[in-house]
PDB file of C-alpha atoms in Angstrom:
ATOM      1  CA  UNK A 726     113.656  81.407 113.093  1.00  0.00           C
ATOM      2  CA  UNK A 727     110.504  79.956 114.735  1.00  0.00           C
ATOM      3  CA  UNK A 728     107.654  82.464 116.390  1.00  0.00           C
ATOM      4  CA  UNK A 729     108.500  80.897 120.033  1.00  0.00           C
ATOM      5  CA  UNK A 730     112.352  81.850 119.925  1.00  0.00           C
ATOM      6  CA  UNK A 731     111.962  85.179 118.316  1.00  0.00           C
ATOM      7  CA  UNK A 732     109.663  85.705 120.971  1.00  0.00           C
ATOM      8  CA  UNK A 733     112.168  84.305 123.393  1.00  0.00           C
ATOM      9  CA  UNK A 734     114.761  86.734 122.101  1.00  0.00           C
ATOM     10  CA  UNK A 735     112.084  89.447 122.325  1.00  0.00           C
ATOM     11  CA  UNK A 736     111.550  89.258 126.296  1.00  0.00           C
ATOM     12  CA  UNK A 737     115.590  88.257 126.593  1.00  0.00           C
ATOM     13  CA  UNK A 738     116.142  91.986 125.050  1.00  0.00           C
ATOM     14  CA  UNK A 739     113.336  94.027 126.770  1.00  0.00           C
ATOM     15  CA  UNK A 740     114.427  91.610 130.420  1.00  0.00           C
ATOM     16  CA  UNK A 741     118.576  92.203 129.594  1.00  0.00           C
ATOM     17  CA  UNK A 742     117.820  95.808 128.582  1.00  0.00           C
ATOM     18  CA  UNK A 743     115.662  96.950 131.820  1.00  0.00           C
ATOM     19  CA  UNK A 744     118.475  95.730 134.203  1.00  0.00           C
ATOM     20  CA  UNK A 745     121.471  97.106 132.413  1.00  0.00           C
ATOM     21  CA  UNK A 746     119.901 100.314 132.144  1.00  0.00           C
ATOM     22  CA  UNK A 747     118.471 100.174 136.080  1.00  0.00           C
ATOM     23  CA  UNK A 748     122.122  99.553 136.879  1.00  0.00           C
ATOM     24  CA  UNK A 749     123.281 102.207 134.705  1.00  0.00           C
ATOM     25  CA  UNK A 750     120.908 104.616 136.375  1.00  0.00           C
ATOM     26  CA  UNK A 751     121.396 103.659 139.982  1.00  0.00           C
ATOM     27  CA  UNK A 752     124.004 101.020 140.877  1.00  0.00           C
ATOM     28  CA  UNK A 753     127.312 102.281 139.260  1.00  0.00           C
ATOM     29  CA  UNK A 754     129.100 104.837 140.780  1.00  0.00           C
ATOM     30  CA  UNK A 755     129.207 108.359 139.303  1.00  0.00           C
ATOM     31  CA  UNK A 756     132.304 109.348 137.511  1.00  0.00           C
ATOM     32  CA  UNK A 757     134.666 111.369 139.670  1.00  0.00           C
ATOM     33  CA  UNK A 758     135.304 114.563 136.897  1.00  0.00           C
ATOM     34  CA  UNK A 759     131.973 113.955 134.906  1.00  0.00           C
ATOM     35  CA  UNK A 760     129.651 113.299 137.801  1.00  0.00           C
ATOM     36  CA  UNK A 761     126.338 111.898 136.775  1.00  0.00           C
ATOM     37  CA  UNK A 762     126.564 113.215 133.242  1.00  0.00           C
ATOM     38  CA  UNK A 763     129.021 110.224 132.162  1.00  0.00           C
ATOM     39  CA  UNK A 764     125.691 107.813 132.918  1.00  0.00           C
ATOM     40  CA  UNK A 765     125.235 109.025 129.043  1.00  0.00           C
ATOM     41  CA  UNK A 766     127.753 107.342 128.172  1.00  0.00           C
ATOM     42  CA  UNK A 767     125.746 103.560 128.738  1.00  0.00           C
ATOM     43  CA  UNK A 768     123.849 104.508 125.911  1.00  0.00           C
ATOM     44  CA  UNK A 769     125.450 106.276 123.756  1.00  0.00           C
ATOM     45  CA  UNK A 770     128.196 104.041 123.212  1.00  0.00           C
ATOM     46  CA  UNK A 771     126.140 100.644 122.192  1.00  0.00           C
ATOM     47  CA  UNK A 772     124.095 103.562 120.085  1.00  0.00           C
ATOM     48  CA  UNK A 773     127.126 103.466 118.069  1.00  0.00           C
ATOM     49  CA  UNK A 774     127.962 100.541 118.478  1.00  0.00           C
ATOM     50  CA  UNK A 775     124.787  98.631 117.209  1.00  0.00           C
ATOM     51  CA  UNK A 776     124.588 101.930 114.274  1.00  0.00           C
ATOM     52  CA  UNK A 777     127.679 100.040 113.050  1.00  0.00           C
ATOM     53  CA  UNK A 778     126.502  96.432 112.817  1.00  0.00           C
ATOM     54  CA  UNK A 779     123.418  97.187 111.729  1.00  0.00           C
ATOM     55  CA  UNK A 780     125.207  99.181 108.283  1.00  0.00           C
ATOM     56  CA  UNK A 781     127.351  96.641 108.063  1.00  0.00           C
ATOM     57  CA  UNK A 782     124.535  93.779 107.999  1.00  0.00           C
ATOM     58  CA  UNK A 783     123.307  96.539 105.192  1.00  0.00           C
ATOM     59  CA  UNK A 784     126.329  96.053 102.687  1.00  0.00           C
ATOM     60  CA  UNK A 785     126.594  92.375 103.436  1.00  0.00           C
ATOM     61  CA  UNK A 786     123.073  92.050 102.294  1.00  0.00           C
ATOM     62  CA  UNK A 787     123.859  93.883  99.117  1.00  0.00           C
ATOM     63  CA  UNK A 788     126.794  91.848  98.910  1.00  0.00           C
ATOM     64  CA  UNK A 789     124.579  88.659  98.933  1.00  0.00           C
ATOM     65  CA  UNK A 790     122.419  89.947  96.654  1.00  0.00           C
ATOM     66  CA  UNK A 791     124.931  91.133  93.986  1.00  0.00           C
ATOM     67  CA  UNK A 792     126.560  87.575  94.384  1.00  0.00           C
ATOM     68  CA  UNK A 793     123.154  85.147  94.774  1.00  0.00           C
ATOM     69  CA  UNK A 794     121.106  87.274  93.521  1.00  0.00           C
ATOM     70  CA  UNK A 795     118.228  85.929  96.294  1.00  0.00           C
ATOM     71  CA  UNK A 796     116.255  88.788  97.717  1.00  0.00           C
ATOM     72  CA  UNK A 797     116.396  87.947 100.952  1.00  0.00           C
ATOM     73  CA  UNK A 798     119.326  89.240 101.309  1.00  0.00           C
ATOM     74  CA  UNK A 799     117.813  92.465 100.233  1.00  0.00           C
ATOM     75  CA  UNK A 800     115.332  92.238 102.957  1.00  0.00           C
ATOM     76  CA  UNK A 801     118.208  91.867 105.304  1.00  0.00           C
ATOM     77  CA  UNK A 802     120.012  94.811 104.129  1.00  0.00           C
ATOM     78  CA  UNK A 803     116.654  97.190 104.193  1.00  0.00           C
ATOM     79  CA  UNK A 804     116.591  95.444 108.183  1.00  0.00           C
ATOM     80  CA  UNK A 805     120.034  97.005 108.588  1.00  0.00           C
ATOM     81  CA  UNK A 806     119.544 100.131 107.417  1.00  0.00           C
ATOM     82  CA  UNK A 807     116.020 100.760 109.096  1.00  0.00           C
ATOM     83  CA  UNK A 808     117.368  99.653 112.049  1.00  0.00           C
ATOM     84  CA  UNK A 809     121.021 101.902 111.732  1.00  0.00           C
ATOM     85  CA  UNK A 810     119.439 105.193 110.812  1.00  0.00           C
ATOM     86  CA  UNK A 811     117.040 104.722 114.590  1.00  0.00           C
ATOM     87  CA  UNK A 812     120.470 103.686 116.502  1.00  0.00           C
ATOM     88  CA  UNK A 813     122.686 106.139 114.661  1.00  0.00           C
ATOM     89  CA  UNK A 814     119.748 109.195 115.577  1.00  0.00           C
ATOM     90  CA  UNK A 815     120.407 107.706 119.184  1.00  0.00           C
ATOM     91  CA  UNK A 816     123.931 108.019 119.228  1.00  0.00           C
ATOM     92  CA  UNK A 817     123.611 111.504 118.299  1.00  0.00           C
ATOM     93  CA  UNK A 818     120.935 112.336 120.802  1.00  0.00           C
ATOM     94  CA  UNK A 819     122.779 111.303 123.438  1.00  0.00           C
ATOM     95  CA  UNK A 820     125.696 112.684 122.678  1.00  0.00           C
ATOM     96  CA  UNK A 821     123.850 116.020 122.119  1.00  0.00           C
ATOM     97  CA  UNK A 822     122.440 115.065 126.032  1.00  0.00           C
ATOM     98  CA  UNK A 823     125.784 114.159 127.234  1.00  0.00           C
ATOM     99  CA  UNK A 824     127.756 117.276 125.324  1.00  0.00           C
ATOM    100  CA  UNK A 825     125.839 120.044 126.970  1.00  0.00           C
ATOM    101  CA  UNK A 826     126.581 119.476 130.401  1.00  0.00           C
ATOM    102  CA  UNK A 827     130.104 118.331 129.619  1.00  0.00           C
ATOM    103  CA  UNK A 828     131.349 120.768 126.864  1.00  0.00           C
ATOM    104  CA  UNK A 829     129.144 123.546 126.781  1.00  0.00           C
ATOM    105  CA  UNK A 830     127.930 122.614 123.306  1.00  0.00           C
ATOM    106  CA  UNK A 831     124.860 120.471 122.226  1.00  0.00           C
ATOM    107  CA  UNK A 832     126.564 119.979 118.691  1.00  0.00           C
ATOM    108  CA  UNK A 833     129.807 120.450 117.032  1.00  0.00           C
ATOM    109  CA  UNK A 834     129.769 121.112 113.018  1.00  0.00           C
ATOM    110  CA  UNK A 835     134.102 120.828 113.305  1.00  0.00           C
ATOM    111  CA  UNK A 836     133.980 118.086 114.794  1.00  0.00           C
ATOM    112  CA  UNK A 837     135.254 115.064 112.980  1.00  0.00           C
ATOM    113  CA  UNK A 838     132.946 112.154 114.586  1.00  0.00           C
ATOM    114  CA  UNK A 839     130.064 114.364 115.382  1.00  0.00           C
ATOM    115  CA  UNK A 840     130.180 115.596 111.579  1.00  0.00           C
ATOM    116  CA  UNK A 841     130.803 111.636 110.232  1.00  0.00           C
ATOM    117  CA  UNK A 842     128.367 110.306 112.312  1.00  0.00           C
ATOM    118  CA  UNK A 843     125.583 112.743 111.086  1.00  0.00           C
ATOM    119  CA  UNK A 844     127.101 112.030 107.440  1.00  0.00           C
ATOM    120  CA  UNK A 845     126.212 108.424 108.043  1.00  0.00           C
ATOM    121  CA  UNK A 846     122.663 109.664 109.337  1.00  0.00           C
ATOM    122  CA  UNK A 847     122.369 111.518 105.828  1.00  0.00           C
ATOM    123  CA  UNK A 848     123.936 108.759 104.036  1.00  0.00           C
ATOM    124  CA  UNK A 849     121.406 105.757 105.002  1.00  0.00           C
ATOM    125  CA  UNK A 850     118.319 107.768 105.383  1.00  0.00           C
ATOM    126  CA  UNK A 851     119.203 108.840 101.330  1.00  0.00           C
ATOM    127  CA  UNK A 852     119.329 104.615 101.226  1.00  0.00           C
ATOM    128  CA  UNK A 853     115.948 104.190 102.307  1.00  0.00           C
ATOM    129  CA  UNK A 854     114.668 106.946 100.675  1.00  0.00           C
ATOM    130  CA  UNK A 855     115.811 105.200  97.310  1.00  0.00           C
ATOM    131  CA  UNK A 856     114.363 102.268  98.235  1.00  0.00           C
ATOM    132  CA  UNK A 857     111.503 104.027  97.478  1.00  0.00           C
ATOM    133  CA  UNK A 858     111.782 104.980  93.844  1.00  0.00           C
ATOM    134  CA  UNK A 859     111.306 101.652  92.378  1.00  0.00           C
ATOM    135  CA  UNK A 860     108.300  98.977  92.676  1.00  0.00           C
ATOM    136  CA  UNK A 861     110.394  96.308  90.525  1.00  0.00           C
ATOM    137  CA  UNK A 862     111.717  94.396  93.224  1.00  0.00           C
ATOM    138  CA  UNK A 863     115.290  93.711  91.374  1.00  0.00           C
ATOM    139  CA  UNK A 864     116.036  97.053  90.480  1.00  0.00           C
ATOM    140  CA  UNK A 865     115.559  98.414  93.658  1.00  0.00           C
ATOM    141  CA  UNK A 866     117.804  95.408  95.315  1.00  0.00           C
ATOM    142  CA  UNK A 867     120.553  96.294  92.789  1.00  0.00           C
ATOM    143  CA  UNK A 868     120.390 100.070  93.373  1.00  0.00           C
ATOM    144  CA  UNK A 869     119.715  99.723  97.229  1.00  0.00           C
ATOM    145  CA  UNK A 870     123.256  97.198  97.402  1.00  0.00           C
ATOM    146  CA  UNK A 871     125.520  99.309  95.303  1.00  0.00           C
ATOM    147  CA  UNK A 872     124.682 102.508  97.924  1.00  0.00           C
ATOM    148  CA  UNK A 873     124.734 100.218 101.149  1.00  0.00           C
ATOM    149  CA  UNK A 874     128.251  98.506 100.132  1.00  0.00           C
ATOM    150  CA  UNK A 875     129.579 102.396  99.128  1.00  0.00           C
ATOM    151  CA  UNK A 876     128.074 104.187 102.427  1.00  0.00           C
ATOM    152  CA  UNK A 877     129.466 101.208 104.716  1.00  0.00           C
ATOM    153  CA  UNK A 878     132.676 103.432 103.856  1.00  0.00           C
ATOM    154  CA  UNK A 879     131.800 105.292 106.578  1.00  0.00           C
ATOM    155  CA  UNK A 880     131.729 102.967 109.222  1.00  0.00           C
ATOM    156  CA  UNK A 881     135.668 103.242 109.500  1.00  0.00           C
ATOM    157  CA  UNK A 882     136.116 106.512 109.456  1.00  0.00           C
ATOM    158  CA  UNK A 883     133.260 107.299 111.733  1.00  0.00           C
ATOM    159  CA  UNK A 884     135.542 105.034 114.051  1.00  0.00           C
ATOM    160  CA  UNK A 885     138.759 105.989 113.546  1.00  0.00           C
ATOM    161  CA  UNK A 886     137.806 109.732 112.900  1.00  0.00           C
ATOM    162  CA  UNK A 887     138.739 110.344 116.773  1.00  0.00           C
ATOM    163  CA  UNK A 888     142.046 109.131 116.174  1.00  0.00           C
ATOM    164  CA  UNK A 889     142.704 110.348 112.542  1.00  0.00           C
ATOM    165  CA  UNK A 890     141.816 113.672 113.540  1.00  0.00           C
ATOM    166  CA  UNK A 891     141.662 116.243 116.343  1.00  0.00           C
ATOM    167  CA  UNK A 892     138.208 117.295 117.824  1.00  0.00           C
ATOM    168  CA  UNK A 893     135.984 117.809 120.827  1.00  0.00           C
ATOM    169  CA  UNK A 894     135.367 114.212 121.098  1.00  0.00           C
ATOM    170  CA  UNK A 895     137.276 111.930 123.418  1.00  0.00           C
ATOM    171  CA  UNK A 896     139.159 109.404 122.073  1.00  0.00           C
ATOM    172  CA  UNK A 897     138.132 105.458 122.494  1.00  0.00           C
ATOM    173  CA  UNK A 898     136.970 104.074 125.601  1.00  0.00           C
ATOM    174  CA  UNK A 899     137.554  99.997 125.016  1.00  0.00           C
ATOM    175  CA  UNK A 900     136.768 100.214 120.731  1.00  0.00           C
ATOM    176  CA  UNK A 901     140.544 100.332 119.828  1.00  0.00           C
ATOM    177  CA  UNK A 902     142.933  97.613 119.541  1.00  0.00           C
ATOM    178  CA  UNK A 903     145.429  98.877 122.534  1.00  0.00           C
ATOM    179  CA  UNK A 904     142.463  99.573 124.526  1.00  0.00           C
ATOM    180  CA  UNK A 905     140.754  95.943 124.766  1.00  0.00           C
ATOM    181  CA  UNK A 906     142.995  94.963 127.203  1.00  0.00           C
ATOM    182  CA  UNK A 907     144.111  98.482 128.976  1.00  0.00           C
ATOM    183  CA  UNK A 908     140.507 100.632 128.917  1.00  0.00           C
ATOM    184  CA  UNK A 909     140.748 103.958 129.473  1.00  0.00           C
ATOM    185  CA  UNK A 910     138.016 103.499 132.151  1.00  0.00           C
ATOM    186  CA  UNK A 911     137.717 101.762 135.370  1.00  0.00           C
ATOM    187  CA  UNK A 912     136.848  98.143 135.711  1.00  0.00           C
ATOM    188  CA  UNK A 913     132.937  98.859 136.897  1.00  0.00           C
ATOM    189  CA  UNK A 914     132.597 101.259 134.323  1.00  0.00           C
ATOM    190  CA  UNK A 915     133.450  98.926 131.884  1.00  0.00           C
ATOM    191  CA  UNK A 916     131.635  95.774 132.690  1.00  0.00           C
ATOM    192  CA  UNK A 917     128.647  98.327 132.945  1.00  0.00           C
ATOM    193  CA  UNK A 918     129.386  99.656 128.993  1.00  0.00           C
ATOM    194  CA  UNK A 919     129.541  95.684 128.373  1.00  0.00           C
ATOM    195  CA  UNK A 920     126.400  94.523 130.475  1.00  0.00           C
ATOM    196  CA  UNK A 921     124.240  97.585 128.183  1.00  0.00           C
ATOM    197  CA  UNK A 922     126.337  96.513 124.925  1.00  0.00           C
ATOM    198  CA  UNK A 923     124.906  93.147 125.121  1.00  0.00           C
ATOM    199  CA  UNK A 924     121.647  93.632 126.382  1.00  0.00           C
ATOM    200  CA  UNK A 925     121.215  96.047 123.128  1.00  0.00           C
ATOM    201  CA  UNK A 926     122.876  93.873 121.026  1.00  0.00           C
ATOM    202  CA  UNK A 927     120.032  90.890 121.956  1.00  0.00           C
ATOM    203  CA  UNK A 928     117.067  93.540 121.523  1.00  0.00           C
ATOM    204  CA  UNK A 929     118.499  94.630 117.992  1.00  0.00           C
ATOM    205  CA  UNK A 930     118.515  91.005 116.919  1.00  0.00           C
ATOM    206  CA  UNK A 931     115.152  90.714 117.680  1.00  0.00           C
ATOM    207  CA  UNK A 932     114.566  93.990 116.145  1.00  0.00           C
ATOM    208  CA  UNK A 933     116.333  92.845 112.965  1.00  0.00           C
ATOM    209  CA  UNK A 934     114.362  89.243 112.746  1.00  0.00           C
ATOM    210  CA  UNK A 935     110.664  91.157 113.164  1.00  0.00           C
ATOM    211  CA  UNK A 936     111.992  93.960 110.146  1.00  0.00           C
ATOM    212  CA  UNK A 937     113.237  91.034 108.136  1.00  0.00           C
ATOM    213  CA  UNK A 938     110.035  89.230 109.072  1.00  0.00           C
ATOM    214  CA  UNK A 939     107.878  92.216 107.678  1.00  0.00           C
ATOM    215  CA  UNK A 940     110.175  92.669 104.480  1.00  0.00           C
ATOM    216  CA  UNK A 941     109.121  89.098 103.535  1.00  0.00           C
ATOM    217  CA  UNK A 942     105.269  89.779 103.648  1.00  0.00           C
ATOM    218  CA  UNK A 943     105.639  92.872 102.062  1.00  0.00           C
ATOM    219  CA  UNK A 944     107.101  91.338  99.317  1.00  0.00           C
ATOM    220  CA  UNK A 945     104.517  88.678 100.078  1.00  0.00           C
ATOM    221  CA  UNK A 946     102.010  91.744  99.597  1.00  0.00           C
ATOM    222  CA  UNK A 947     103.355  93.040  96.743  1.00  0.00           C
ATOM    223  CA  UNK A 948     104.025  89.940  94.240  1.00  0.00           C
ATOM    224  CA  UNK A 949     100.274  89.248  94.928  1.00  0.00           C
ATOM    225  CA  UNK A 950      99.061  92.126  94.086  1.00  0.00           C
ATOM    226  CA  UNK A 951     100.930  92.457  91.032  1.00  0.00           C
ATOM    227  CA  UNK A 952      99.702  89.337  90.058  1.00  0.00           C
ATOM    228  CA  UNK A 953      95.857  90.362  91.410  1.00  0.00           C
ATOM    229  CA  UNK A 954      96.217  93.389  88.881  1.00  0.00           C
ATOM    230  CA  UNK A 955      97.846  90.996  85.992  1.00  0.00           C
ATOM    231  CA  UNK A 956      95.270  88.804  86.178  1.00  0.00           C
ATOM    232  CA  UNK A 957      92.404  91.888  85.938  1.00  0.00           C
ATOM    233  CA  UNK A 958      94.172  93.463  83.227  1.00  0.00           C
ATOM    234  CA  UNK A 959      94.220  90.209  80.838  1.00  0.00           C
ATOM    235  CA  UNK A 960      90.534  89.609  82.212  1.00  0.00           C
ATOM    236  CA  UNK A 961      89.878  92.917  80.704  1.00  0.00           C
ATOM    237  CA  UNK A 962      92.112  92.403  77.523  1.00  0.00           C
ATOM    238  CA  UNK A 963      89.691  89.330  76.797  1.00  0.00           C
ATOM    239  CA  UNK A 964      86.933  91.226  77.094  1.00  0.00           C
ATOM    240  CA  UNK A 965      85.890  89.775  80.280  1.00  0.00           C
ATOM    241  CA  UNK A 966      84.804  91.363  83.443  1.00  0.00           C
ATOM    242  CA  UNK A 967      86.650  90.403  86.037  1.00  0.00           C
ATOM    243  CA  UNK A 968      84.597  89.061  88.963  1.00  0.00           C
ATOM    244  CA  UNK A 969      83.206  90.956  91.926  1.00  0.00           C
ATOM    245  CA  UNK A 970      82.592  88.327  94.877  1.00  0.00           C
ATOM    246  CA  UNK A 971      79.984  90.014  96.928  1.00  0.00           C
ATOM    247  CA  UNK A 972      78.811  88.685 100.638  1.00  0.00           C
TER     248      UNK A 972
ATOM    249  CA  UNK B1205     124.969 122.521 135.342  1.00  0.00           C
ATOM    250  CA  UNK B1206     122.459 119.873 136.644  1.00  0.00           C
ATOM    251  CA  UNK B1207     122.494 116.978 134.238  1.00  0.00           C
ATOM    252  CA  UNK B1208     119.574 115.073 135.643  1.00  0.00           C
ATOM    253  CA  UNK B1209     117.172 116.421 132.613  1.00  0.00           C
ATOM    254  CA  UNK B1210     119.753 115.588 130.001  1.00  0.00           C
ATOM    255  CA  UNK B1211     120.185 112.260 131.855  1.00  0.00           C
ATOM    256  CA  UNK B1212     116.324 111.830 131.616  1.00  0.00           C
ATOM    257  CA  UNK B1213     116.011 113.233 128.140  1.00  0.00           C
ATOM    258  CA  UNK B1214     118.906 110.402 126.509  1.00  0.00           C
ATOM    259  CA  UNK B1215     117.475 107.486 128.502  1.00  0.00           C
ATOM    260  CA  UNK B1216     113.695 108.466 128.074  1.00  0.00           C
ATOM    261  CA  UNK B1217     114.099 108.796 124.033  1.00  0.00           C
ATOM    262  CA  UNK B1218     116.281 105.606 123.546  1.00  0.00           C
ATOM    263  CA  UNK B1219     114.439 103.357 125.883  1.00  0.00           C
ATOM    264  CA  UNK B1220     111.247 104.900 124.993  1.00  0.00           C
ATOM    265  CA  UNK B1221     112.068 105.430 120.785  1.00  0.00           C
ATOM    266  CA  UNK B1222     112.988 101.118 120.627  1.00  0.00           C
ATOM    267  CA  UNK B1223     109.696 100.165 122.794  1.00  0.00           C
ATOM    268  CA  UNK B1224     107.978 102.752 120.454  1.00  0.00           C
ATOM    269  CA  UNK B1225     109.652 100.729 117.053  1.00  0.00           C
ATOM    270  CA  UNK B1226     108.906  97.617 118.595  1.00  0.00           C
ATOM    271  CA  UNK B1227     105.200  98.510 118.694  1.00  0.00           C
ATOM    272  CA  UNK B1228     105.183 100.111 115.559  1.00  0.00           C
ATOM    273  CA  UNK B1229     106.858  96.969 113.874  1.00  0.00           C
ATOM    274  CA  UNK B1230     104.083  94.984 115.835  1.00  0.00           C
ATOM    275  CA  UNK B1231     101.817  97.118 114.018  1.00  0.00           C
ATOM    276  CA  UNK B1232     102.799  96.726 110.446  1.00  0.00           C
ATOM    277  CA  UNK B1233     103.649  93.363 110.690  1.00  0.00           C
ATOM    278  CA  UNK B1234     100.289  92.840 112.009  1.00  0.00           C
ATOM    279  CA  UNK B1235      98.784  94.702 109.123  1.00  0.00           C
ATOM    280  CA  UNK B1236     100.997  93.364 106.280  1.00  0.00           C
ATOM    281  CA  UNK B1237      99.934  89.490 107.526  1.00  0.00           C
ATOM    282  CA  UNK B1238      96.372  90.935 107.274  1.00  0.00           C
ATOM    283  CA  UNK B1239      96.955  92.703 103.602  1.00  0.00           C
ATOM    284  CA  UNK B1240      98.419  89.179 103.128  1.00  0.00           C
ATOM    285  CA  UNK B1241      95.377  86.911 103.655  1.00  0.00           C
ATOM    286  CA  UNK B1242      93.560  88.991 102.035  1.00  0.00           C
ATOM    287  CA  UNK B1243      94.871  89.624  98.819  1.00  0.00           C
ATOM    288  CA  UNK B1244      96.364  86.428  98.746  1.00  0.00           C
ATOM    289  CA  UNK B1245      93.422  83.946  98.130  1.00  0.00           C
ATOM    290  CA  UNK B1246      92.034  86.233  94.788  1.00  0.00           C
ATOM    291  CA  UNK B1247      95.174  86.483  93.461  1.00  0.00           C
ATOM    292  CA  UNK B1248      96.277  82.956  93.364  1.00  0.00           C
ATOM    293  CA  UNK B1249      94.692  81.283  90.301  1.00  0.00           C
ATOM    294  CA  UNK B1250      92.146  78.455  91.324  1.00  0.00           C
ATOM    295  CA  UNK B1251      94.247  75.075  92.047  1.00  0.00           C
ATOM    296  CA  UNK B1252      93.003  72.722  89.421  1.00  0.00           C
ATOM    297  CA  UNK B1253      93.559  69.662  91.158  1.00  0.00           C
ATOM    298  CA  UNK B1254      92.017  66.812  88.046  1.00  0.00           C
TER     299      UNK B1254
END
């Protein structure tokens, strides 16, 4: 992607995401049992939401990898994941904000979503923190795919866990098959949810583009200096001293 | 309960945590591209163009 539409998509997100959230704030009507508290719910909810696609843009890269074997699909998974374990800390910040006022509670340990969603947490900061065991590029692509692909298990049953099991969270607002067409929500309320979920969605892509973007030069970094240090050590093998350029 | 500070509190850390990675990505990018030019001209062996 060229510098002038990444930069496009930059000021699309920052524009898309300051009027979504100014209507979220002040032009939508407060929920009638909820009050002012529900306003959470315009950020929680693409939270989640972008959480999701960003792990899943995690085990497709490791998918691509384990099949082309081309590390830029690596870069795109460690995009994913960098990006996931920020929107899936959201999601549980603002739930914390919106529990509070609403059930008493800041957190829930029996609670099936609450407690998958923080597994997830767990789950993808352990994938970056493996990232960082290796230098050799390959290894830590093939390590780093094989725990994205496995941890992307959670994705559905963070999801479904609302309707597999019983707990303090509310059931699906529009992200459930019967509820697409018949949300459990009024119409305002909705398009609200849909105006923030889109005007997220455009900031993460440019989010994701600038992380891939610095994945390359790192990698970029790192070959050369690997080579930088190669080339010293068989200066030094030959007995030579490798050269110091001074100003 | 008054939930104009938790209100405050969600918005102000997700609106304010993604301008705060933007920045930071900024940053590093910025850096990395730097690290980049720099290491980049010792370490590739001189072209030997005939």
């Amino acid at each position: 992607m060229t510098e002038v539409l990444t930069r496009v998509l930059g000021w699309a997100g920052l524009l898309a995401v300051a009027a979504a959230t100014a209507y979220a704030l002040f032009g939508v009507p407060a929920d009638l049992n909820q009050g002012d508290a529900q306003r959470i719910m315009y950020v929680h909810v693409p939270a989640a939401w972008l959480a999701y696609l960003s792990f899943g843009v995690t085990a497709l890269g490791g998918i691509g990898w384990l099949w082309k074997r081309d590390l830029r699909f690596d870069w795109l998974a460690l995009a994913g994941a960098e990006i996931g374990v920020m929107f899936t800390f959201f999601t549980l910040w603002a739930g914390a904000m919106w529990g509070r006022p609403v059930w008493g509670v800041f957190y829930q340990w029996e609670d099936p979503r609450i407690l998958s969603t923080t597994i997830l947490l767990a789950l993808y900061i352990g994938y970056l923190l493996l990232r960082r065991l290796t230098d050799d590029p390959v290894r830590r692509a093939n390590r780093a795919a094989v725990v994205g692909i496995v941890a992307a298990l959670d994705i559905p049953i963070t999801h479904f866990s609302v309707e597999w099991w019983r707990g303090l969270h509310q059931g699906p607002t529009i992200g459930s098959p019967e509820r697409v067409l018949d949300p459990a929500a009024p119409g305002q309320f909705v398009l609200t949810l849909l105006a923030m979920l889109a005007a997220f969605t455009i900031a993460w892509a440019y989010l994701v583009v600038r992380r891939y973007q610095l994945a390359a030069v790192q990698a970029r970094v790192d070959e050369a200096a690997r080579r930088g240090s190669l080339a010293a050590a068989r200066a030094a093998a030959e007995g030579g001293v490798p050269r110091v350029v001074t100003e | 309960m008054n939930p104009l500070p938790f209100i405050v509190a969600a918005y102000a850390v997700i609106v304010g945590g993604l301008g705060a990675y933007v920045v930071l990505l900024w940053r590093r990018l910025a850096r990395a591209r730097a690290e980049l030019d720099q290491a980049a001209p010792s370490a590739d062996p001189p072209r030997d163009d005939g």
